[in-house]
Each structure stands twice: as structure tokens, then as C-alpha cells.
PDB file of C-alpha atoms in Angstrom:
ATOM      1  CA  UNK A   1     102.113 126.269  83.783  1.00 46.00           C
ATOM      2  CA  UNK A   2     100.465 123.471  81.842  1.00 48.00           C
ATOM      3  CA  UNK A   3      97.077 124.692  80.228  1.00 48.00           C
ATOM      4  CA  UNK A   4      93.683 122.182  81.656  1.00 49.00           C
ATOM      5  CA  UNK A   5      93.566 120.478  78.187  1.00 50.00           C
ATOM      6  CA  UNK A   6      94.009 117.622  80.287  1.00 47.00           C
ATOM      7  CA  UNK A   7      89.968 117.136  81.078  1.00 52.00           C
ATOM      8  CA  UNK A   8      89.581 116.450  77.030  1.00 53.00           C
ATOM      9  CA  UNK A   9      91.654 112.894  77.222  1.00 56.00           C
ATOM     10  CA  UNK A  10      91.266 112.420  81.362  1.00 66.00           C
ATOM     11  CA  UNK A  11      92.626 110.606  82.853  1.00 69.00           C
ATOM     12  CA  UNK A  12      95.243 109.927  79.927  1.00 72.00           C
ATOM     13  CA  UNK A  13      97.133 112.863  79.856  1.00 79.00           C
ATOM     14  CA  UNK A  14      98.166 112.578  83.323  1.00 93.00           C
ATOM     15  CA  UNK A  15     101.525 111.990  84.185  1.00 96.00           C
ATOM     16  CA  UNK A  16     102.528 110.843  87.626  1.00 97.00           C
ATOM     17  CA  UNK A  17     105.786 110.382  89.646  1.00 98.00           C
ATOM     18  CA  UNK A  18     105.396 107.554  91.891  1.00 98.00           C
ATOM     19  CA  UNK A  19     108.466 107.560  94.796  1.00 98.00           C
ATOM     20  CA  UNK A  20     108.589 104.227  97.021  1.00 97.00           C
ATOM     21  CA  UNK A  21     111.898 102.741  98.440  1.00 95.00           C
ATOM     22  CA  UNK A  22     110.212  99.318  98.585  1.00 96.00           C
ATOM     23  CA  UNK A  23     110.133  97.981  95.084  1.00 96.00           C
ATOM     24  CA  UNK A  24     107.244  95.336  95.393  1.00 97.00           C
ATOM     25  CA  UNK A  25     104.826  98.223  96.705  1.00 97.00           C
ATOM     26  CA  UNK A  26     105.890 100.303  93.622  1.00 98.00           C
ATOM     27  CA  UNK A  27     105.525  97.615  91.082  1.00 97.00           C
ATOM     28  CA  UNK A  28     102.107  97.075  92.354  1.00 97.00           C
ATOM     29  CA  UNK A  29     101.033 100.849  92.786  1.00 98.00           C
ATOM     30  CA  UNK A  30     102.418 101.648  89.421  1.00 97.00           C
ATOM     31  CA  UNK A  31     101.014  98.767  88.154  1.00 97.00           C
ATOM     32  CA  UNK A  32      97.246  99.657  89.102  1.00 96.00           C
ATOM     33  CA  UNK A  33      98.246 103.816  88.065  1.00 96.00           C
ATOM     34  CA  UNK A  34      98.638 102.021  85.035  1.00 94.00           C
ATOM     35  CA  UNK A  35      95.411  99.993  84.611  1.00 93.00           C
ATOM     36  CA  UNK A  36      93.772 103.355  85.217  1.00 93.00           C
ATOM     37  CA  UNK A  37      95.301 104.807  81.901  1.00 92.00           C
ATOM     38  CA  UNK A  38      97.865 107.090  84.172  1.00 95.00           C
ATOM     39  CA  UNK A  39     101.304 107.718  82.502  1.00 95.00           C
ATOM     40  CA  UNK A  40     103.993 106.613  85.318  1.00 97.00           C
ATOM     41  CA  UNK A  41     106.936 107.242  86.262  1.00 97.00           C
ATOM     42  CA  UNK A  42     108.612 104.862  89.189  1.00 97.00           C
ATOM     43  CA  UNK A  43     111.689 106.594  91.486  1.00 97.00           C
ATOM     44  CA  UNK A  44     112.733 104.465  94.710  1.00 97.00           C
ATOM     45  CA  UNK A  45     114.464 107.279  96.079  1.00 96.00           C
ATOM     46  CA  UNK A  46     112.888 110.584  97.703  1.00 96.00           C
ATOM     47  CA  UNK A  47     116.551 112.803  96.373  1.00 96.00           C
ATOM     48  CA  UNK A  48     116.239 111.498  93.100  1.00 96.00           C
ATOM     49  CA  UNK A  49     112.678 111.903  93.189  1.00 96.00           C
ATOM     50  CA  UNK A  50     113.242 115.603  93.545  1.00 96.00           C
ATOM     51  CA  UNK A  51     115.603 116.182  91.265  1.00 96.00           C
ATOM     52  CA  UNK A  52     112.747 114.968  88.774  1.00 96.00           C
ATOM     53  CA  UNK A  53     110.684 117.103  89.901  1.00 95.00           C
ATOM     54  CA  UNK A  54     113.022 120.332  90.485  1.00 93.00           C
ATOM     55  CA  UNK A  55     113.219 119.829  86.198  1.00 90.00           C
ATOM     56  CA  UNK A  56     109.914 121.629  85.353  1.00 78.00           C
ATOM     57  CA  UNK A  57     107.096 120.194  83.711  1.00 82.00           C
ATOM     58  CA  UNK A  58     107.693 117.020  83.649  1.00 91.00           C
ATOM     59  CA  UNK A  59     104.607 115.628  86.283  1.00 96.00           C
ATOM     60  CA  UNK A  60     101.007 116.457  87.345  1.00 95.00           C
ATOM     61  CA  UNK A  61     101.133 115.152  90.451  1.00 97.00           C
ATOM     62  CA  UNK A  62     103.433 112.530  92.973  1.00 97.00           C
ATOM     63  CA  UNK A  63     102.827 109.671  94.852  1.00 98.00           C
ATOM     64  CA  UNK A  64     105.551 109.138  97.761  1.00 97.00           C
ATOM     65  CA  UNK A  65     106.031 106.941 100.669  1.00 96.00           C
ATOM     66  CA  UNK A  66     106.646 108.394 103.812  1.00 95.00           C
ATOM     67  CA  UNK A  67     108.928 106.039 105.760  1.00 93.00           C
ATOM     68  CA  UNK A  68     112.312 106.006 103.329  1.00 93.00           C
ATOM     69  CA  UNK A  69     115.527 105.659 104.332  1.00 90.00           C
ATOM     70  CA  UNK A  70     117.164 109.126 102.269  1.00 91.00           C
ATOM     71  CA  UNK A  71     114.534 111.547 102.558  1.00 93.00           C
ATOM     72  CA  UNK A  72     111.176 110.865 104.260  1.00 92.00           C
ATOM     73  CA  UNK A  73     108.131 112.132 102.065  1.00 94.00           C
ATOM     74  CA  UNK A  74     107.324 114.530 104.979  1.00 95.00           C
ATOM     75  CA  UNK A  75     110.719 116.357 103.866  1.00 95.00           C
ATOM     76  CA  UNK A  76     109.839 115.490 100.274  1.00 96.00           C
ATOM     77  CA  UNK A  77     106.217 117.361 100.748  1.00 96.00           C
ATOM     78  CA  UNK A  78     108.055 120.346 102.166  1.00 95.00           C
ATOM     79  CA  UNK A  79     110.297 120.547  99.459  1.00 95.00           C
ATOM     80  CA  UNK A  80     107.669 120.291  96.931  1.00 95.00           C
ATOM     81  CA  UNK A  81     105.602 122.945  98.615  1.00 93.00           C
ATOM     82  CA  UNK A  82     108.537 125.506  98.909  1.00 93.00           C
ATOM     83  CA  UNK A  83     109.498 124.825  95.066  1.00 93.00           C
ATOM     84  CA  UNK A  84     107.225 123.703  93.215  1.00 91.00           C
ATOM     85  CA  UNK A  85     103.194 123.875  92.264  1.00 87.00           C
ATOM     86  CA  UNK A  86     102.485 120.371  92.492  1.00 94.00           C
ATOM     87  CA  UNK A  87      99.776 118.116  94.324  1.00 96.00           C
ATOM     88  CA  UNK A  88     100.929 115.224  96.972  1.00 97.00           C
ATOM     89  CA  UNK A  89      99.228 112.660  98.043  1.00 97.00           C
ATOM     90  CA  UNK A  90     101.634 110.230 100.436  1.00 96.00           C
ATOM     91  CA  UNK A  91     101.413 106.894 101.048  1.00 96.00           C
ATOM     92  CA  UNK A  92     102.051 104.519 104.129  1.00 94.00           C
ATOM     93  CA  UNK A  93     101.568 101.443 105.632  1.00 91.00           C
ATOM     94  CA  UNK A  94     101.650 103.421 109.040  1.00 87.00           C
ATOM     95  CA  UNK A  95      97.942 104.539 109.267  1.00 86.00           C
ATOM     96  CA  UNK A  96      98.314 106.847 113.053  1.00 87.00           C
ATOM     97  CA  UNK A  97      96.522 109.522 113.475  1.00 88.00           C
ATOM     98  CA  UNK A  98      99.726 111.722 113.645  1.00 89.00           C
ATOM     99  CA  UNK A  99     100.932 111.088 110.749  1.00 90.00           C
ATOM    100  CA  UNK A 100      97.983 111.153 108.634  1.00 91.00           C
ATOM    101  CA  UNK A 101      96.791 114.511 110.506  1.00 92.00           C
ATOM    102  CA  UNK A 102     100.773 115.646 109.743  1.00 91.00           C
ATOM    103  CA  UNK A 103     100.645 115.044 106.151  1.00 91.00           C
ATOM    104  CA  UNK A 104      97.463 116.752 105.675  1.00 90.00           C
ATOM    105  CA  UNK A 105      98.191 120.192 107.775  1.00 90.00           C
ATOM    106  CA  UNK A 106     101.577 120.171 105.756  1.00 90.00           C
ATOM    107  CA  UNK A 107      99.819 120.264 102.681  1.00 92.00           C
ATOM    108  CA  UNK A 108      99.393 116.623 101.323  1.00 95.00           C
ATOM    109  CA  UNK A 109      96.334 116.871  99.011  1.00 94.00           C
ATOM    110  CA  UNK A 110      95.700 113.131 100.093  1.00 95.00           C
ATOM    111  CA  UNK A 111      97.387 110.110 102.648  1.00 95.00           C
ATOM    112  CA  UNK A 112      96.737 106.505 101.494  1.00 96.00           C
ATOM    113  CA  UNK A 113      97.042 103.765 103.285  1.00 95.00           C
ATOM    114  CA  UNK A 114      98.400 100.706 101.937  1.00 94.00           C
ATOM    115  CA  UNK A 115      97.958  98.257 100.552  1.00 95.00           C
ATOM    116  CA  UNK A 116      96.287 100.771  98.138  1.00 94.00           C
ATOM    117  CA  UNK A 117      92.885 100.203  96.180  1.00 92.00           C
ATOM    118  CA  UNK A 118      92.669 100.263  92.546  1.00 93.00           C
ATOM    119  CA  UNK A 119      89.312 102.713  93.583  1.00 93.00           C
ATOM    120  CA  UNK A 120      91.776 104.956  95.264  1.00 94.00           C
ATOM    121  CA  UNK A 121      94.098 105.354  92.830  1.00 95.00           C
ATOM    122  CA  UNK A 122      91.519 105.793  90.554  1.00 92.00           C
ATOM    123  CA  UNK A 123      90.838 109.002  91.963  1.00 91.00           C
ATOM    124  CA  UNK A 124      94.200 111.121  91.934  1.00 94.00           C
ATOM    125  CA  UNK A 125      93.726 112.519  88.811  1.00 92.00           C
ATOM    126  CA  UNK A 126      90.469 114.715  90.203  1.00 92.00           C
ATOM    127  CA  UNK A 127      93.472 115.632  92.959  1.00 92.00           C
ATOM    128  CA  UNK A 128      94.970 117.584  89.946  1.00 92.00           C
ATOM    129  CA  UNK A 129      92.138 119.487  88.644  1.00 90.00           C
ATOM    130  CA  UNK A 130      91.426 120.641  92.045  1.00 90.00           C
ATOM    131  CA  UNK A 131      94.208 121.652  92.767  1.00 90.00           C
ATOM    132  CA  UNK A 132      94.905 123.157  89.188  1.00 86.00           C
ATOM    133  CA  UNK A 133      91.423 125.184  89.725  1.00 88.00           C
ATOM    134  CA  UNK A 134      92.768 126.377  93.530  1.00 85.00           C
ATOM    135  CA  UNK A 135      95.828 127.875  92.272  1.00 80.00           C
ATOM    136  CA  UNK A 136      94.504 129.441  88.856  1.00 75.00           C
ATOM    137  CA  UNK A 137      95.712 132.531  88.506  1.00 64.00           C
ATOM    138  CA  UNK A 138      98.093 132.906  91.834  1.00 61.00           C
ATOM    139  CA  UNK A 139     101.039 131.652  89.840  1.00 55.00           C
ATOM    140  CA  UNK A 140     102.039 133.915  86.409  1.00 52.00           C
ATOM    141  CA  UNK A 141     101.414 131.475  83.320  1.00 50.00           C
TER     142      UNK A 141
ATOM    143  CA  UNK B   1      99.042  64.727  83.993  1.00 71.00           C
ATOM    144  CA  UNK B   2      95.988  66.624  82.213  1.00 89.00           C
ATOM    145  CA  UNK B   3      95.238  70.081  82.010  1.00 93.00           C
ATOM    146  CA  UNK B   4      91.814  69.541  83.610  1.00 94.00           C
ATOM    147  CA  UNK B   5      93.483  67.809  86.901  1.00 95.00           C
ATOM    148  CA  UNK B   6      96.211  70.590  86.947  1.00 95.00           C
ATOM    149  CA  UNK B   7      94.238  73.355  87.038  1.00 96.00           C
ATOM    150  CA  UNK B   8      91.960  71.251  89.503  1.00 96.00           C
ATOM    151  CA  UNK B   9      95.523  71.111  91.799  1.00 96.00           C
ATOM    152  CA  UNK B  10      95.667  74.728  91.165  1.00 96.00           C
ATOM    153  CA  UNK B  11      92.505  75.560  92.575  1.00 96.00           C
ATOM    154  CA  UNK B  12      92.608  73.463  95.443  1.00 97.00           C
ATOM    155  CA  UNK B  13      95.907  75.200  96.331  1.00 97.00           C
ATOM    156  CA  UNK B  14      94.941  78.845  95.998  1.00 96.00           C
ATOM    157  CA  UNK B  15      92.000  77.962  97.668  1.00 96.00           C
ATOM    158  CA  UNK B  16      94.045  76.005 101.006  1.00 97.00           C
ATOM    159  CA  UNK B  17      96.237  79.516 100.876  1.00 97.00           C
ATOM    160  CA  UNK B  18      93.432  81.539 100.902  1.00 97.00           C
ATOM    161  CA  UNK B  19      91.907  79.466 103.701  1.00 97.00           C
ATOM    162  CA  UNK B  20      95.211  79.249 105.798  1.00 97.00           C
ATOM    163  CA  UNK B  21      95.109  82.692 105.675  1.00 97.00           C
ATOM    164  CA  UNK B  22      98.517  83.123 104.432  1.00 98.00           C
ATOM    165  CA  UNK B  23      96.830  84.948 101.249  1.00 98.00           C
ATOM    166  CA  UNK B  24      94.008  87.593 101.568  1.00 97.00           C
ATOM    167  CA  UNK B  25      91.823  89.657  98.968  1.00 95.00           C
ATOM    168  CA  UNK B  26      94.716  91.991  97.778  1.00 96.00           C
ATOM    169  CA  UNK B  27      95.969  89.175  96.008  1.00 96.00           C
ATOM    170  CA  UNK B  28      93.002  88.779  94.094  1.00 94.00           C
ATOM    171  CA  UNK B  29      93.399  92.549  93.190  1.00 94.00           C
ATOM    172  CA  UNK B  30      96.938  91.411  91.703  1.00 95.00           C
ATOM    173  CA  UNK B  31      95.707  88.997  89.977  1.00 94.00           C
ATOM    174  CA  UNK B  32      93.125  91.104  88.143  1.00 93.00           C
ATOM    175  CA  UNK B  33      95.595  93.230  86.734  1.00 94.00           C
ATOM    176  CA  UNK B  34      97.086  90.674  85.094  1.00 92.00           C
ATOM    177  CA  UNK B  35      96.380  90.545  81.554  1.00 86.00           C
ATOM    178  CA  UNK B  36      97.478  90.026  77.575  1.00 81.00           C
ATOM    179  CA  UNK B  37      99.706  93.035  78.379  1.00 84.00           C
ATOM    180  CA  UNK B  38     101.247  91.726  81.488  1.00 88.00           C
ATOM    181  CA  UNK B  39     101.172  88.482  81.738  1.00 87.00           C
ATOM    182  CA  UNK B  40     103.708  87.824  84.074  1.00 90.00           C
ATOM    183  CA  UNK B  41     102.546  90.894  86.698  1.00 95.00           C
ATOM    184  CA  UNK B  42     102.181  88.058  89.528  1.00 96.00           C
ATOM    185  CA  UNK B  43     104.800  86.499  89.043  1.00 96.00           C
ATOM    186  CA  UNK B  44     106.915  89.524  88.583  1.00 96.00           C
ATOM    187  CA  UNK B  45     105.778  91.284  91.758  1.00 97.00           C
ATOM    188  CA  UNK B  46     106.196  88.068  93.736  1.00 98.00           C
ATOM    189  CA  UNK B  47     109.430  87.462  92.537  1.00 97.00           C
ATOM    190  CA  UNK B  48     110.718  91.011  93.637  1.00 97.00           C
ATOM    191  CA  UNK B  49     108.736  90.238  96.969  1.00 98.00           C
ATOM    192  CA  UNK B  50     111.030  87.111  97.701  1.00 98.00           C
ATOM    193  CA  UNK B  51     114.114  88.384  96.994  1.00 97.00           C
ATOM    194  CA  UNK B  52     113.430  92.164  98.720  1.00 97.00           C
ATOM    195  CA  UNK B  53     111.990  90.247 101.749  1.00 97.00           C
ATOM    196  CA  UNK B  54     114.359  87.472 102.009  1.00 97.00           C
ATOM    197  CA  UNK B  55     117.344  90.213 102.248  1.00 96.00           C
ATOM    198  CA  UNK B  56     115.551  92.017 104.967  1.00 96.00           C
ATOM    199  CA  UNK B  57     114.879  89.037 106.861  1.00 96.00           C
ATOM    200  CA  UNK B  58     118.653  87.985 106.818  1.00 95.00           C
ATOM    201  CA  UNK B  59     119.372  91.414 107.982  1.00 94.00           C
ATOM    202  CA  UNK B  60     116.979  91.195 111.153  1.00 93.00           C
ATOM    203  CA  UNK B  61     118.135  87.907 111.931  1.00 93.00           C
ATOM    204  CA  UNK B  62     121.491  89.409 111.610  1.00 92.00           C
ATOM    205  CA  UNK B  63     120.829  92.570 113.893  1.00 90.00           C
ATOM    206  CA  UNK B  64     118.992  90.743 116.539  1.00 86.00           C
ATOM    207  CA  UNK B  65     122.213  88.375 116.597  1.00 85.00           C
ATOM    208  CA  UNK B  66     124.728  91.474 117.685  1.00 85.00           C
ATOM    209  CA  UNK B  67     125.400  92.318 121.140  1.00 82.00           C
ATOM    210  CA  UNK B  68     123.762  95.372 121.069  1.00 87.00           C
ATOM    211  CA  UNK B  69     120.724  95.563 118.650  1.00 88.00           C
ATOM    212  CA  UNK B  70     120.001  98.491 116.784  1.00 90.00           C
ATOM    213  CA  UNK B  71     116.362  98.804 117.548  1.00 88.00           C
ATOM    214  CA  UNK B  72     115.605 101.452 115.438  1.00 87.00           C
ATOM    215  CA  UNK B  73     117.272  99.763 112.269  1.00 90.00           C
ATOM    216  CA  UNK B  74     115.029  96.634 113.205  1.00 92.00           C
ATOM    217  CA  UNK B  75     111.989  98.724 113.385  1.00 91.00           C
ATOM    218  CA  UNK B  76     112.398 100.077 109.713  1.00 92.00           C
ATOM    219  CA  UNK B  77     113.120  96.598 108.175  1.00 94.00           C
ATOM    220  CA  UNK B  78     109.846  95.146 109.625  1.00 95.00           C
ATOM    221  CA  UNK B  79     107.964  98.292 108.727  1.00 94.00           C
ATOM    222  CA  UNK B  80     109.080  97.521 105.353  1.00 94.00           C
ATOM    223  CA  UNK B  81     108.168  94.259 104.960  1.00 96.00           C
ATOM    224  CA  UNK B  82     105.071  94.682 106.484  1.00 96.00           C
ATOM    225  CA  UNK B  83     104.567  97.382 103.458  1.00 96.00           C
ATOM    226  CA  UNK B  84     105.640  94.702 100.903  1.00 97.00           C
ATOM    227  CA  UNK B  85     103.604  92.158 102.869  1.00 98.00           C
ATOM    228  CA  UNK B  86     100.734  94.110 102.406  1.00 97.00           C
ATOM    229  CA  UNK B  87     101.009  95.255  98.634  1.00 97.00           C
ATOM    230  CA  UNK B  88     100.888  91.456  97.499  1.00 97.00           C
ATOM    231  CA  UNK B  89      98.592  89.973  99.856  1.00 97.00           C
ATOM    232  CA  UNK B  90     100.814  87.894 102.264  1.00 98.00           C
ATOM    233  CA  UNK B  91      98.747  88.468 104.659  1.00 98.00           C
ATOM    234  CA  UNK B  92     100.311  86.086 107.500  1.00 98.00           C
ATOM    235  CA  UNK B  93     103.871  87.799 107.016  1.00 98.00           C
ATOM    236  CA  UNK B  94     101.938  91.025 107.069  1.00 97.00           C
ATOM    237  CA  UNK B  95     100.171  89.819 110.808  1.00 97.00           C
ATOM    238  CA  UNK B  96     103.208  89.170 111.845  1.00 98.00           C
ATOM    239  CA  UNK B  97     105.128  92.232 111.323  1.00 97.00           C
ATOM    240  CA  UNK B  98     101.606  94.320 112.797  1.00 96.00           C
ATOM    241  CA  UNK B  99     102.707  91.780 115.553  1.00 97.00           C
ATOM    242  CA  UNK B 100     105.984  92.974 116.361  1.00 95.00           C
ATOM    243  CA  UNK B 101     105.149  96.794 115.845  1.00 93.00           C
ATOM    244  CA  UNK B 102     103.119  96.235 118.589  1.00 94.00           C
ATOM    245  CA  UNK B 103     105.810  94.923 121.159  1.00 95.00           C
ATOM    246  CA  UNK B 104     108.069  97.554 119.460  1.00 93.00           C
ATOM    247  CA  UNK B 105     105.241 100.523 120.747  1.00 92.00           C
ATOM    248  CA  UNK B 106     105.045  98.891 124.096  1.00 94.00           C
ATOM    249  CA  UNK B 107     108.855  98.521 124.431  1.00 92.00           C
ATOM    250  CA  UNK B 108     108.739  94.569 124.632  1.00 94.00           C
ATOM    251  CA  UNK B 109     112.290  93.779 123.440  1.00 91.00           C
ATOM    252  CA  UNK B 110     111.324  90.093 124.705  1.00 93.00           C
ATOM    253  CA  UNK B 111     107.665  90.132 122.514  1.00 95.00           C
ATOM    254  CA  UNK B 112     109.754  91.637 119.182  1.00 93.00           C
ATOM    255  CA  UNK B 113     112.210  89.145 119.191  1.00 92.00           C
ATOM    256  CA  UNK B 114     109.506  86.635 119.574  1.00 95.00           C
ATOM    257  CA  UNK B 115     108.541  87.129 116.717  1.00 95.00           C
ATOM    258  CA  UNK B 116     111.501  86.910 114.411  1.00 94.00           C
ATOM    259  CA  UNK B 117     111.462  82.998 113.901  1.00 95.00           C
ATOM    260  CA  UNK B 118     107.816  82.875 112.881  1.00 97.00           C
ATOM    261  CA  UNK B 119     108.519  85.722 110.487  1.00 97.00           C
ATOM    262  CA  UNK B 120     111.586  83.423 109.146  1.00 97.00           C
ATOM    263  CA  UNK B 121     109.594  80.623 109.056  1.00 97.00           C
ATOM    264  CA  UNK B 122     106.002  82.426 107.219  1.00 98.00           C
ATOM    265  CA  UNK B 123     108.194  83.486 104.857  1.00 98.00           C
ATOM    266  CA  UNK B 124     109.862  80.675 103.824  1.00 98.00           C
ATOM    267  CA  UNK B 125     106.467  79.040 103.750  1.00 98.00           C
ATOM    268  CA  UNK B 126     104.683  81.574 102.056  1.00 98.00           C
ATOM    269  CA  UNK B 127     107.998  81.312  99.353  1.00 98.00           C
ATOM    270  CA  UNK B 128     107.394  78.082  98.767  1.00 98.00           C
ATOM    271  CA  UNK B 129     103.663  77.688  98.313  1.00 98.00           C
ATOM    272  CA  UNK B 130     103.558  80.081  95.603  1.00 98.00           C
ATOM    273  CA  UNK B 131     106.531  78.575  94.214  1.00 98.00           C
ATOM    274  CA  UNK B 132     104.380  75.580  94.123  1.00 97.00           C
ATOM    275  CA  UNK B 133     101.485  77.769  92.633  1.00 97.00           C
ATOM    276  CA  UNK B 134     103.619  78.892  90.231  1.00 96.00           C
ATOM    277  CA  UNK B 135     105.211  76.009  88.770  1.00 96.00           C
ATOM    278  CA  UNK B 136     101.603  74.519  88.237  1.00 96.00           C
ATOM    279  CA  UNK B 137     100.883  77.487  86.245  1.00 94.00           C
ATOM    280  CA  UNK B 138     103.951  77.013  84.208  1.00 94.00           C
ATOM    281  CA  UNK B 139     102.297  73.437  83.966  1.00 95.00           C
ATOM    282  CA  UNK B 140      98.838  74.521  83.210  1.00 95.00           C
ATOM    283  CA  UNK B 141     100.049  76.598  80.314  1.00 92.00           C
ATOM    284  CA  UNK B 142     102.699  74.301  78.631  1.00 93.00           C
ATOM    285  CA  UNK B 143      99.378  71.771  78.380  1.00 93.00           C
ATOM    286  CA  UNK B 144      97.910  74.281  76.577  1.00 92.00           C
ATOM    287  CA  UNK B 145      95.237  75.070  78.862  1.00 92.00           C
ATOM    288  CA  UNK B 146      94.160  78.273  80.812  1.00 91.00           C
ATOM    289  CA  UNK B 147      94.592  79.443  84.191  1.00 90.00           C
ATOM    290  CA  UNK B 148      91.642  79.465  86.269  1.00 89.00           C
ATOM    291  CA  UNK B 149      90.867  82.812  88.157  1.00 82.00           C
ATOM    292  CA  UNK B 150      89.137  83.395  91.427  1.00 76.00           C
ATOM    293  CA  UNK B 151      86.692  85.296  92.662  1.00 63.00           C
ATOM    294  CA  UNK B 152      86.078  86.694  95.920  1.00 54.00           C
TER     295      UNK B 152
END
């Protein structure tokens, strides 16, 4: 697991996977990830998206949409949780109740709603030192 | 024509778009990340908006037109655009698509495909007008002058 050098050069060092079947919302997303001195990577499929992730040490944290068409990022988050040490946050246009209560008790460390703030954004990386600090010394380094 | 009336044109017509509602503040947000590194982020995000937007339109026009519409199919193209809608700050095409989520909730199959033709038509409106904004840009530019920003 990667050391917490990242705090030195925040948010710099942190490198995101952003997963979105709707390319205009992932232009703009990645776009303001960007402005916010985040390293991004763009995916517009939830399968691909995991296959990224399933080769280790490659992101801090991901971004995904919940309603695509392959794999929903409900199915995504449960993949990620069984697999991987990663953080989540998931993104939607949908803003109910259910599914923002649903992402959260699955272990999302955050839901959006979109369209997505610069502000918000701004904010993932503390996403990954919390949840680097939560899981400090559970997993072998 | 001189820069100083061009970007005066330009102004007036963001400003009408802003006031017809068919832009709101998250297009101002777009336009702030637009810099000496990305100059052409507006245009660029706009650009994939028309083209991803005019496909799914075609398709719902398409699936309403069957004899047996695939409501669910219809429901995931409008919750798309109303994503897309959204990111850039068309906010009318966005309305429009909360619209028919809302018939879709209640069931109205009458209310939903009410509102297929104004989504056609905001969209080919809201294509245009920035088209428009667009070229003047282009315009604005080639005269050697700058384009103005707004603030909200």
C-alpha cells in the first residue's frame, strides 16, 4: 500500500479514476478534478473501469456514475469493496433518498449530485486521507 | 463590424440566454475553467453535448414511434440527458427532462410523451443559440479583441 507522502504535495499527488458513460458530464467533472491540481484519469465504462482498478496501484480514489448501461456503480462499489482498498464517492443526477442512503450503507465514502461543484470536488482528496488513516494497519503493507 | 460592437452582440446574447432561462449558473462555472491552457473547454464540452444529445434525442423520437415502446429504454435516455443537461448548464433541456421523470414516476405515458417535442424543439434551440454565441466568439477573436466574461 502506497505510503501518506501524499499530504507533502496535496492535493497533487492524487490520482483519480473518474467512470461516467455520459461523455459531456466527464469532460466537465474531469475538467474541474483538473483545475484542482488532481491527476485524472477518464473511463466511460464501469467493466473497463474495473479492470483499471483490479491492476494495483494505479488510483487513490474513483469517481463513478451510478446509472450506466454495463455495470451500474452500485455493482462497481461492491466490486471495489470485495477487491480492493479504495475510497468511492458516486455520482448522479438522481438525488432520492434511496439511492443516496444505498450508496452510503454500501460503503460509498461520498454521493454527489450533479451537476457537481468545483467546491465539491475540491474536497475528495481529504476522502483519501481519511480513509487511508481508517484502514492503517488492517491491511499488511 | 468592430470588436467593441461584437463583443457588445455577445453580451447582449449571453445575457437574453441567461434571461430566457435556457442557460443557468453552471455555465458560468464552465466558463471559469476556461483558460490559456484550455481555451477551447466551452466549446469542447458543448460540442460533445450536441452531438451526445442529438443521438439520444433521435433515439427517443425513434422509440416512442414503435408500436410498443420500451419504457424503460426511454427512461435511461432522458435520465441521461438530463445528466448532460445539467453538467453544461442547459438548464431548459434539463427542466424538461425533470419534467418527464415526473410523468414517468406517476405512470403518465400520455404526460412523458408530452414532452418529447418540446425536448426536440429546446434542443435544437438551445443548439443553435450557442452556435450563434460561438461564431461571435470566433468573430470577437479574429478582430483581435477579447472575450468578455460574466459574472453572476
Amino acid at each position: 500500500m502506497a505510503n501518506l507522502t501524499i499530504e507533502d504535495n496535496f492535493p497533487a499527488g492524487i490520482r483519480v479514476l473518474v467512470i461516467d458513460d455520459d461523455r459531456t458530464s466527464l469532460h466537465v467533472v474531469c475538467m474541474m478534478l483538473e483545475s484542482c491540481g488532481y491527476k485524472v484519469t477518464k473511463c466511460t465504462s464501469g467493466k473497463e473501469g474495473l479492470e483499471m482498478l483490479r491492476q494495483e496501484g494505479q488510483f487513490d480514489i474513483v469517481l463513478t456514475d451510478v446509472h450506466m448501461p454495463d455495470m451500474d456503480g452500485f455493482q462497481l462499489l461492491e466490486h471495489v469493496g470485495l477487491e480492493m482498498d479504495l475510497p468511492v464517492v458516486m455520482l448522479s443526477v438522481d438525488s432520492s433518498h434511496e439511492n443516496v442512503v444505498k450508496g452510503l450503507k454500501h460503503g460509498a465514502c461520498d454521493y454527489l449530485i450533479k451537476p457537481v461543484q468545483r467546491e465539491e470536488l475540491e474536497k475528495i482528496g481529504e476522502h483519501v486521507i481519511t480513509w487511508r488513516r481508517a484502514n492503517a494497519g488492517i491491511f499488511d503493507d | 463590424m468592430d470588436v467593441s460592437m461584437l463583443q457588445r452582440t455577445y453580451t447582449d446574447l449571453l445575457t437574453s440566454l441567461f434571461r430566457e432561462g435556457i442557460l443557468n449558473q453552471q455555465f458560468i462555472e464552465l466558463q471559469q475553467l476556461q483558460d490559456e491552457n484550455n481555451p477551447g473547454f466551452v466549446n469542447e464540452v458543448v460540442s460533445l453535448f450536441f452531438e451526445d444529445a442529438g443521438r439520444l434525442i433521435t433515439e427517443l423520437i425513434s422509440n416512442f414511434n414503435q408500436q410498443a415502446v420500451d419504457y424503460k429504454k426511454v427512461d435511461a435516455y432522458v435520465h441521461q440527458l438530463k445528466g448532460s443537461s445539467a453538467s453544461i448548464g442547459a438548464e431548459k433541456i434539463r427542466s424538461v427532462c425533470q419534467t418527464f421523470r415526473e410523468y414517468y414516476d406517476k405512470n403518465d405515458i400520455q404526460g412523458c410523451y408530452n414532452c418529447i417535442q418540446p425536448l426536440k424543439q429546446e434542443f435544437m434551440t438551445f443548439k443553435s443559440k450557442l452556435e450563434a454565441l460561438f461564431a461571435l466568439e470566433q468573430q470577437i477573436v479574429a478582430a483581435g479583441g477579447s472575450i468578455p466574461m460574466m459574472r453572476h
